[in-house]
PDB file of C-alpha atoms in Angstrom:
ATOM      1  CA  MET G   1      -0.213  -0.270   0.206  1.00 40.00           C
ATOM      2  CA  GLN G   2       1.101   3.154  -0.937  1.00 43.00           C
ATOM      3  CA  ASP G   3       1.460   6.531   1.222  1.00 47.00           C
ATOM      4  CA  VAL G   4      -2.042   6.949   3.060  1.00 47.00           C
ATOM      5  CA  SER G   5      -1.248  10.634   2.246  1.00 47.00           C
ATOM      6  CA  SER G   6       0.031  10.078  -1.439  1.00 46.00           C
ATOM      7  CA  SER G   7      -2.018  11.736  -4.366  1.00 52.00           C
ATOM      8  CA  ALA G   8      -0.933   8.182  -5.797  1.00 70.00           C
ATOM      9  CA  VAL G   9      -4.240   7.648  -3.612  1.00 86.00           C
ATOM     10  CA  LYS G  10      -7.480   6.903  -5.760  1.00 91.00           C
ATOM     11  CA  ILE G  11     -11.169   8.220  -4.841  1.00 94.00           C
ATOM     12  CA  LEU G  12     -14.323   6.578  -5.469  1.00 96.00           C
ATOM     13  CA  LEU G  13     -16.884   8.911  -4.925  1.00 96.00           C
ATOM     14  CA  VAL G  14     -20.881   8.639  -5.230  1.00 96.00           C
ATOM     15  CA  ASP G  15     -23.195  10.647  -4.206  1.00 95.00           C
ATOM     16  CA  ASP G  16     -26.130  11.979  -6.569  1.00 94.00           C
ATOM     17  CA  GLU G  17     -26.734  15.035  -4.035  1.00 93.00           C
ATOM     18  CA  PRO G  18     -24.351  17.741  -7.161  1.00 95.00           C
ATOM     19  CA  SER G  19     -23.948  20.485  -3.446  1.00 93.00           C
ATOM     20  CA  ILE G  20     -22.440  17.145  -1.272  1.00 92.00           C
ATOM     21  CA  ARG G  21     -20.052  15.267  -3.457  1.00 94.00           C
ATOM     22  CA  GLU G  22     -18.584  17.713  -5.498  1.00 95.00           C
ATOM     23  CA  PRO G  23     -17.659  20.074  -2.317  1.00 95.00           C
ATOM     24  CA  LEU G  24     -16.229  17.479  -1.064  1.00 95.00           C
ATOM     25  CA  ALA G  25     -14.052  15.938  -4.009  1.00 95.00           C
ATOM     26  CA  SER G  26     -12.718  18.970  -4.326  1.00 94.00           C
ATOM     27  CA  PHE G  27     -10.877  19.328  -0.242  1.00 93.00           C
ATOM     28  CA  LEU G  28      -9.842  15.872  -0.693  1.00 93.00           C
ATOM     29  CA  ARG G  29      -7.830  16.708  -3.586  1.00 92.00           C
ATOM     30  CA  ARG G  30      -6.876  19.134  -2.142  1.00 90.00           C
ATOM     31  CA  GLU G  31      -5.697  16.916   0.913  1.00 88.00           C
ATOM     32  CA  CYS G  32      -4.032  15.170  -2.259  1.00 87.00           C
ATOM     33  CA  PHE G  33      -5.273  12.357  -3.690  1.00 90.00           C
ATOM     34  CA  THR G  34      -7.314  11.247  -6.325  1.00 91.00           C
ATOM     35  CA  VAL G  35     -10.316  11.289  -6.304  1.00 94.00           C
ATOM     36  CA  ASP G  36     -13.344   9.895  -9.017  1.00 95.00           C
ATOM     37  CA  GLU G  37     -16.858  10.889  -9.267  1.00 97.00           C
ATOM     38  CA  ALA G  38     -20.213   9.199  -9.792  1.00 96.00           C
ATOM     39  CA  ALA G  39     -23.065  11.066  -9.167  1.00 95.00           C
ATOM     40  CA  ASP G  40     -25.539   6.826  -9.223  1.00 94.00           C
ATOM     41  CA  ALA G  41     -23.847   3.788  -9.187  1.00 93.00           C
ATOM     42  CA  SER G  42     -24.422   2.812 -12.375  1.00 92.00           C
ATOM     43  CA  GLU G  43     -21.915   5.566 -13.372  1.00 94.00           C
ATOM     44  CA  ALA G  44     -19.052   3.821 -10.591  1.00 94.00           C
ATOM     45  CA  ARG G  45     -20.153   0.288 -11.589  1.00 91.00           C
ATOM     46  CA  LYS G  46     -18.703   1.007 -14.840  1.00 91.00           C
ATOM     47  CA  LEU G  47     -15.713   3.638 -13.082  1.00 92.00           C
ATOM     48  CA  ALA G  48     -14.933   0.898 -11.180  1.00 88.00           C
ATOM     49  CA  ALA G  49     -15.183  -1.347 -14.533  1.00 84.00           C
ATOM     50  CA  SER G  50     -12.175   0.215 -15.660  1.00 84.00           C
ATOM     51  CA  LYS G  51     -10.236   1.891 -13.056  1.00 85.00           C
ATOM     52  CA  ARG G  52      -8.667   0.727  -9.664  1.00 85.00           C
ATOM     53  CA  TYR G  53      -9.749   2.258  -6.999  1.00 89.00           C
ATOM     54  CA  ASP G  54      -8.469   2.356  -3.619  1.00 89.00           C
ATOM     55  CA  VAL G  55     -11.294   3.773  -0.864  1.00 93.00           C
ATOM     56  CA  ALA G  56     -15.065   3.921  -2.566  1.00 94.00           C
ATOM     57  CA  LEU G  57     -17.432   7.160  -0.986  1.00 96.00           C
ATOM     58  CA  LEU G  58     -20.700   5.422  -0.710  1.00 93.00           C
ATOM     59  CA  ASP G  59     -23.731   7.978   0.075  1.00 91.00           C
ATOM     60  CA  VAL G  60     -26.620   4.757   0.812  1.00 87.00           C
ATOM     61  CA  MET G  61     -29.959   6.899  -0.270  1.00 87.00           C
ATOM     62  CA  MET G  62     -29.146   7.058  -3.631  1.00 90.00           C
ATOM     63  CA  PRO G  63     -32.120   6.972  -7.299  1.00 89.00           C
ATOM     64  CA  GLY G  64     -31.973   3.478  -8.845  1.00 90.00           C
ATOM     65  CA  GLU G  65     -29.479   0.937  -7.761  1.00 89.00           C
ATOM     66  CA  ASP G  66     -28.528   1.808  -3.597  1.00 87.00           C
ATOM     67  CA  GLY G  67     -25.280   2.145  -1.237  1.00 87.00           C
ATOM     68  CA  LEU G  68     -26.297  -0.632  -0.651  1.00 85.00           C
ATOM     69  CA  SER G  69     -26.143  -2.772  -3.010  1.00 86.00           C
ATOM     70  CA  LEU G  70     -23.309  -1.269  -5.065  1.00 89.00           C
ATOM     71  CA  ALA G  71     -20.462  -1.797  -1.452  1.00 86.00           C
ATOM     72  CA  ARG G  72     -22.116  -5.257  -1.554  1.00 82.00           C
ATOM     73  CA  PHE G  73     -20.750  -5.279  -5.236  1.00 83.00           C
ATOM     74  CA  LEU G  74     -17.857  -3.042  -4.634  1.00 84.00           C
ATOM     75  CA  THR G  75     -16.895  -6.095  -2.168  1.00 78.00           C
ATOM     76  CA  ALA G  76     -17.186  -8.644  -3.779  1.00 71.00           C
ATOM     77  CA  SER G  77     -15.594  -8.076  -7.027  1.00 70.00           C
ATOM     78  CA  GLN G  78     -13.497  -5.944  -6.427  1.00 71.00           C
ATOM     79  CA  ASP G  79     -12.130  -6.563  -2.154  1.00 71.00           C
ATOM     80  CA  LEU G  80     -12.492  -2.352  -2.103  1.00 82.00           C
ATOM     81  CA  PRO G  81     -12.762  -0.681   1.475  1.00 87.00           C
ATOM     82  CA  VAL G  82     -15.484   0.911   0.989  1.00 90.00           C
ATOM     83  CA  ILE G  83     -17.318   4.121   3.624  1.00 91.00           C
ATOM     84  CA  MET G  84     -20.800   4.773   3.798  1.00 88.00           C
ATOM     85  CA  LEU G  85     -21.442   8.327   3.763  1.00 88.00           C
ATOM     86  CA  THR G  86     -25.392   8.680   5.258  1.00 81.00           C
ATOM     87  CA  ALA G  87     -27.764  11.176   6.276  1.00 76.00           C
ATOM     88  CA  ARG G  88     -30.006   7.773   7.977  1.00 67.00           C
ATOM     89  CA  THR G  89     -29.012   7.631  11.838  1.00 63.00           C
ATOM     90  CA  GLU G  90     -30.482   4.803  12.704  1.00 60.00           C
ATOM     91  CA  GLU G  91     -29.174   1.109  13.567  1.00 61.00           C
ATOM     92  CA  THR G  92     -29.913  -1.088  11.930  1.00 63.00           C
ATOM     93  CA  ASP G  93     -29.135   0.540   9.165  1.00 62.00           C
ATOM     94  CA  ARG G  94     -25.621   1.052  10.227  1.00 65.00           C
ATOM     95  CA  ILE G  95     -25.600  -2.057  10.465  1.00 68.00           C
ATOM     96  CA  ILE G  96     -27.169  -3.622   7.890  1.00 68.00           C
ATOM     97  CA  GLY G  97     -24.531  -1.373   5.599  1.00 67.00           C
ATOM     98  CA  LEU G  98     -20.356  -2.566   8.351  1.00 68.00           C
ATOM     99  CA  GLU G  99     -22.182  -6.493   7.471  1.00 66.00           C
ATOM    100  CA  LEU G 100     -22.269  -6.402   3.813  1.00 67.00           C
ATOM    101  CA  GLY G 101     -18.623  -5.890   3.605  1.00 68.00           C
ATOM    102  CA  ALA G 102     -18.484  -1.966   4.402  1.00 78.00           C
ATOM    103  CA  ASP G 103     -15.761  -1.355   5.748  1.00 82.00           C
ATOM    104  CA  ASP G 104     -16.921   1.911   7.994  1.00 84.00           C
ATOM    105  CA  TYR G 105     -19.647   4.151   7.831  1.00 83.00           C
ATOM    106  CA  VAL G 106     -20.046   7.918   8.627  1.00 86.00           C
ATOM    107  CA  THR G 107     -23.552  10.104   8.923  1.00 84.00           C
ATOM    108  CA  LYS G 108     -24.103  13.190   7.187  1.00 83.00           C
ATOM    109  CA  PRO G 109     -23.712  16.192   8.112  1.00 84.00           C
ATOM    110  CA  PHE G 110     -19.637  15.482   8.355  1.00 87.00           C
ATOM    111  CA  SER G 111     -16.744  16.965   8.937  1.00 89.00           C
ATOM    112  CA  PRO G 112     -14.851  16.718   5.424  1.00 90.00           C
ATOM    113  CA  ARG G 113     -11.432  16.520   8.473  1.00 89.00           C
ATOM    114  CA  GLU G 114     -13.116  13.480  10.611  1.00 88.00           C
ATOM    115  CA  LEU G 115     -13.765  12.035   6.471  1.00 91.00           C
ATOM    116  CA  THR G 116     -10.115  12.335   5.671  1.00 90.00           C
ATOM    117  CA  ALA G 117      -8.982  10.152   8.575  1.00 88.00           C
ATOM    118  CA  ARG G 118     -10.748   7.736   8.542  1.00 87.00           C
ATOM    119  CA  ILE G 119     -10.133   7.184   4.413  1.00 90.00           C
ATOM    120  CA  LYS G 120      -6.233   6.830   6.653  1.00 87.00           C
ATOM    121  CA  ALA G 121      -7.547   4.668   9.233  1.00 85.00           C
ATOM    122  CA  VAL G 122      -9.289   2.065   6.260  1.00 84.00           C
ATOM    123  CA  LEU G 123      -6.410   2.312   4.149  1.00 84.00           C
ATOM    124  CA  ARG G 124      -3.386   2.011   7.339  1.00 79.00           C
ATOM    125  CA  ARG G 125      -6.005  -1.001   8.078  1.00 73.00           C
ATOM    126  CA  GLY G 126      -5.603  -2.928   5.311  1.00 64.00           C
ATOM    127  CA  ALA G 127      -1.664  -2.189   4.870  1.00 58.00           C
ATOM    128  CA  ARG G 128      -0.840  -3.914   8.454  1.00 50.00           C
ATOM    129  CA  GLN G 129      -3.156  -6.347   7.529  1.00 52.00           C
ATOM    130  CA  ALA G 130      -1.749  -7.240   3.457  1.00 48.00           C
ATOM    131  CA  PRO G 131       1.028  -9.901   4.642  1.00 48.00           C
ATOM    132  CA  GLU G 132       3.672 -10.283   1.832  1.00 50.00           C
ATOM    133  CA  SER G 133       2.449 -13.850   0.684  1.00 55.00           C
ATOM    134  CA  MET G 134      -1.064 -14.170   1.499  1.00 68.00           C
ATOM    135  CA  PRO G 135      -1.691 -18.582   0.746  1.00 83.00           C
ATOM    136  CA  GLU G 136      -4.753 -18.982  -1.698  1.00 89.00           C
ATOM    137  CA  ALA G 137      -6.398 -21.211   1.090  1.00 93.00           C
ATOM    138  CA  MET G 138      -7.852 -21.669   4.475  1.00 94.00           C
ATOM    139  CA  LEU G 139      -8.829 -25.308   5.361  1.00 96.00           C
ATOM    140  CA  PHE G 140     -10.263 -26.382   7.969  1.00 96.00           C
ATOM    141  CA  ASP G 141     -13.911 -28.661   8.962  1.00 96.00           C
ATOM    142  CA  ASP G 142     -13.947 -29.693   5.785  1.00 96.00           C
ATOM    143  CA  LEU G 143     -14.629 -26.383   4.618  1.00 97.00           C
ATOM    144  CA  THR G 144     -12.462 -24.502   2.066  1.00 97.00           C
ATOM    145  CA  MET G 145     -11.654 -20.521   2.333  1.00 96.00           C
ATOM    146  CA  GLU G 146     -10.732 -19.738  -1.460  1.00 94.00           C
ATOM    147  CA  LEU G 147      -9.061 -15.906   0.403  1.00 87.00           C
ATOM    148  CA  THR G 148      -7.937 -15.103  -3.336  1.00 82.00           C
ATOM    149  CA  THR G 149     -11.702 -15.607  -5.161  1.00 85.00           C
ATOM    150  CA  GLN G 150     -12.916 -14.901  -1.736  1.00 86.00           C
ATOM    151  CA  ARG G 151     -14.988 -17.771  -1.991  1.00 92.00           C
ATOM    152  CA  LEU G 152     -16.023 -20.453   0.738  1.00 96.00           C
ATOM    153  CA  ILE G 153     -16.436 -23.890  -0.993  1.00 96.00           C
ATOM    154  CA  GLY G 154     -18.071 -26.110   1.893  1.00 96.00           C
ATOM    155  CA  ARG G 155     -18.867 -30.394   2.848  1.00 95.00           C
ATOM    156  CA  GLU G 156     -19.842 -31.341  -0.929  1.00 94.00           C
ATOM    157  CA  GLY G 157     -17.563 -29.492  -3.451  1.00 95.00           C
ATOM    158  CA  GLU G 158     -20.936 -26.507  -2.959  1.00 96.00           C
ATOM    159  CA  GLU G 159     -20.552 -23.069  -3.045  1.00 95.00           C
ATOM    160  CA  ILE G 160     -21.349 -21.339   0.923  1.00 96.00           C
ATOM    161  CA  PRO G 161     -22.351 -17.930  -0.450  1.00 93.00           C
ATOM    162  CA  LEU G 162     -20.820 -15.360   2.224  1.00 91.00           C
ATOM    163  CA  THR G 163     -21.342 -11.576   2.950  1.00 87.00           C
ATOM    164  CA  GLY G 164     -18.784  -9.971   2.328  1.00 83.00           C
ATOM    165  CA  GLY G 165     -19.078  -9.015   6.132  1.00 86.00           C
ATOM    166  CA  GLU G 166     -19.475 -12.890   6.870  1.00 90.00           C
ATOM    167  CA  PHE G 167     -16.470 -13.731   4.736  1.00 91.00           C
ATOM    168  CA  ARG G 168     -13.831 -11.672   6.912  1.00 88.00           C
ATOM    169  CA  LEU G 169     -15.687 -12.273   9.701  1.00 92.00           C
ATOM    170  CA  LEU G 170     -14.676 -16.418   9.308  1.00 95.00           C
ATOM    171  CA  GLN G 171     -10.833 -15.301   8.024  1.00 91.00           C
ATOM    172  CA  VAL G 172     -10.088 -13.343  11.502  1.00 90.00           C
ATOM    173  CA  LEU G 173     -11.407 -15.998  13.442  1.00 94.00           C
ATOM    174  CA  ALA G 174      -9.934 -19.585  11.076  1.00 94.00           C
ATOM    175  CA  GLU G 175      -6.662 -16.593  11.808  1.00 88.00           C
ATOM    176  CA  ARG G 176      -6.378 -16.566  15.138  1.00 89.00           C
ATOM    177  CA  ALA G 177      -8.179 -20.889  15.331  1.00 91.00           C
ATOM    178  CA  GLY G 178      -7.871 -21.278  18.735  1.00 91.00           C
ATOM    179  CA  ARG G 179      -7.332 -18.276  20.528  1.00 89.00           C
ATOM    180  CA  VAL G 180     -10.569 -16.724  22.461  1.00 90.00           C
ATOM    181  CA  VAL G 181     -11.401 -13.397  19.951  1.00 87.00           C
ATOM    182  CA  SER G 182     -13.608 -10.686  22.181  1.00 86.00           C
ATOM    183  CA  ARG G 183     -16.267  -8.832  20.444  1.00 84.00           C
ATOM    184  CA  ASP G 184     -14.211  -5.624  20.834  1.00 81.00           C
ATOM    185  CA  ASP G 185     -11.524  -7.609  18.309  1.00 81.00           C
ATOM    186  CA  LEU G 186     -13.941  -8.342  16.114  1.00 84.00           C
ATOM    187  CA  LEU G 187     -15.354  -5.577  15.376  1.00 78.00           C
ATOM    188  CA  GLU G 188     -12.606  -3.689  15.299  1.00 73.00           C
ATOM    189  CA  LEU G 189     -10.591  -6.540  12.900  1.00 76.00           C
ATOM    190  CA  THR G 190     -13.395  -7.098  10.977  1.00 77.00           C
ATOM    191  CA  GLN G 191     -14.949  -2.872  10.590  1.00 68.00           C
ATOM    192  CA  ASN G 192     -12.552  -1.040  11.573  1.00 57.00           C
ATOM    193  CA  ARG G 193     -14.654   0.230  15.225  1.00 57.00           C
ATOM    194  CA  ARG G 194     -15.415   0.113  18.631  1.00 55.00           C
ATOM    195  CA  ALA G 195     -18.145  -2.043  19.781  1.00 50.00           C
ATOM    196  CA  ASP G 196     -20.870   0.352  21.769  1.00 55.00           C
ATOM    197  CA  VAL G 197     -23.087   0.025  24.709  1.00 45.00           C
ATOM    198  CA  PHE G 198     -25.467  -1.865  22.853  1.00 51.00           C
ATOM    199  CA  ASP G 199     -23.907  -2.994  19.530  1.00 61.00           C
ATOM    200  CA  ARG G 200     -25.351  -6.577  18.770  1.00 78.00           C
ATOM    201  CA  SER G 201     -23.959  -7.214  15.527  1.00 81.00           C
ATOM    202  CA  VAL G 202     -20.531  -9.698  16.104  1.00 87.00           C
ATOM    203  CA  ASP G 203     -23.342 -11.833  17.617  1.00 89.00           C
ATOM    204  CA  ASN G 204     -26.276 -11.428  14.862  1.00 90.00           C
ATOM    205  CA  GLN G 205     -23.035 -11.989  12.402  1.00 91.00           C
ATOM    206  CA  VAL G 206     -22.442 -15.724  14.223  1.00 94.00           C
ATOM    207  CA  SER G 207     -24.722 -16.890  13.631  1.00 94.00           C
ATOM    208  CA  ARG G 208     -26.050 -15.622  10.696  1.00 94.00           C
ATOM    209  CA  LEU G 209     -23.273 -17.634   9.690  1.00 96.00           C
ATOM    210  CA  ARG G 210     -23.894 -20.267  12.314  1.00 96.00           C
ATOM    211  CA  LYS G 211     -26.178 -22.043  10.764  1.00 96.00           C
ATOM    212  CA  LYS G 212     -24.016 -21.307   6.737  1.00 96.00           C
ATOM    213  CA  VAL G 213     -21.366 -23.608   8.517  1.00 97.00           C
ATOM    214  CA  GLU G 214     -22.183 -25.834  11.420  1.00 96.00           C
ATOM    215  CA  ARG G 215     -22.959 -29.254  10.818  1.00 95.00           C
ATOM    216  CA  ASP G 216     -25.395 -28.435  12.912  1.00 95.00           C
ATOM    217  CA  SER G 217     -26.460 -24.961  13.597  1.00 93.00           C
ATOM    218  CA  ALA G 218     -28.554 -25.489  16.593  1.00 93.00           C
ATOM    219  CA  ASN G 219     -25.094 -27.258  18.426  1.00 95.00           C
ATOM    220  CA  PRO G 220     -21.960 -24.740  17.017  1.00 96.00           C
ATOM    221  CA  ALA G 221     -19.308 -27.366  17.153  1.00 96.00           C
ATOM    222  CA  LEU G 222     -17.308 -25.571  14.705  1.00 97.00           C
ATOM    223  CA  ILE G 223     -17.499 -21.424  15.726  1.00 97.00           C
ATOM    224  CA  LYS G 224     -17.738 -21.564  19.929  1.00 96.00           C
ATOM    225  CA  THR G 225     -18.694 -18.474  22.037  1.00 95.00           C
ATOM    226  CA  ILE G 226     -16.379 -17.837  25.051  1.00 91.00           C
ATOM    227  CA  ARG G 227     -18.736 -17.223  27.801  1.00 87.00           C
ATOM    228  CA  GLY G 228     -17.239 -13.668  29.006  1.00 80.00           C
ATOM    229  CA  GLY G 229     -14.081 -13.762  26.789  1.00 79.00           C
ATOM    230  CA  GLY G 230     -16.092 -13.327  22.780  1.00 90.00           C
ATOM    231  CA  TYR G 231     -15.758 -16.589  19.982  1.00 94.00           C
ATOM    232  CA  SER G 232     -12.723 -19.144  18.813  1.00 94.00           C
ATOM    233  CA  LEU G 233     -12.743 -21.075  15.928  1.00 96.00           C
ATOM    234  CA  ALA G 234     -12.788 -25.030  17.544  1.00 95.00           C
ATOM    235  CA  ALA G 235     -10.414 -26.260  14.556  1.00 95.00           C
ATOM    236  CA  LYS G 236      -6.800 -27.135  13.639  1.00 94.00           C
ATOM    237  CA  VAL G 237      -6.541 -24.700  10.087  1.00 94.00           C
ATOM    238  CA  ARG G 238      -4.086 -25.228   7.643  1.00 94.00           C
ATOM    239  CA  THR G 239      -2.969 -23.229   4.266  1.00 92.00           C
ATOM    240  CA  ARG G 240      -2.100 -23.475   0.587  1.00 89.00           C
TER     241      ARG G 240
END
């Protein structure tokens, strides 16, 4: 990863409101980022098909395809870090965005300087997590996580559909197999944020993940709950 303050960092900014998009793009360019603007998801998809970006800033509420759907596409097709921009304040909307694979969530109105700091934090986190030679796959409990394509192959050879957030959560647990990972650490590692007092997003995501990967989701044996601690992957993991 390049220096996150350099103009080599390319940002895809998607917002249908010119009064927000254009001043924000100008500010980010003054901060030495390279910024491409899109007024809707269709335009953003065309840009993403022809260029590679380091991070995407997506408005949630847009005419036509909304930001949540676009986030799902970008994280699945390009493994692109995404920060959601929204006027919504409901916790449910924020959790949905994060669980779809978004890396952060900023509520309008926001400070452009705060957004800049969040962009740099997301990029730094990505740089820290990128190993020099990432394995192609992680194998455990007759499951295969294909890291390069972000696919999970089941016990009978079938593909198990996971959201970007679910894949990231399972990968974090697999990388720390046999160790207890706290809810706070899971949020920090998968969503780059700390938990609120009543935040149940990790528990909800684990519950959905168990239904997809456990042999018996009613009696989970793979993803274990550690009372007062967090979660642990109870499997031996090998890589290839």
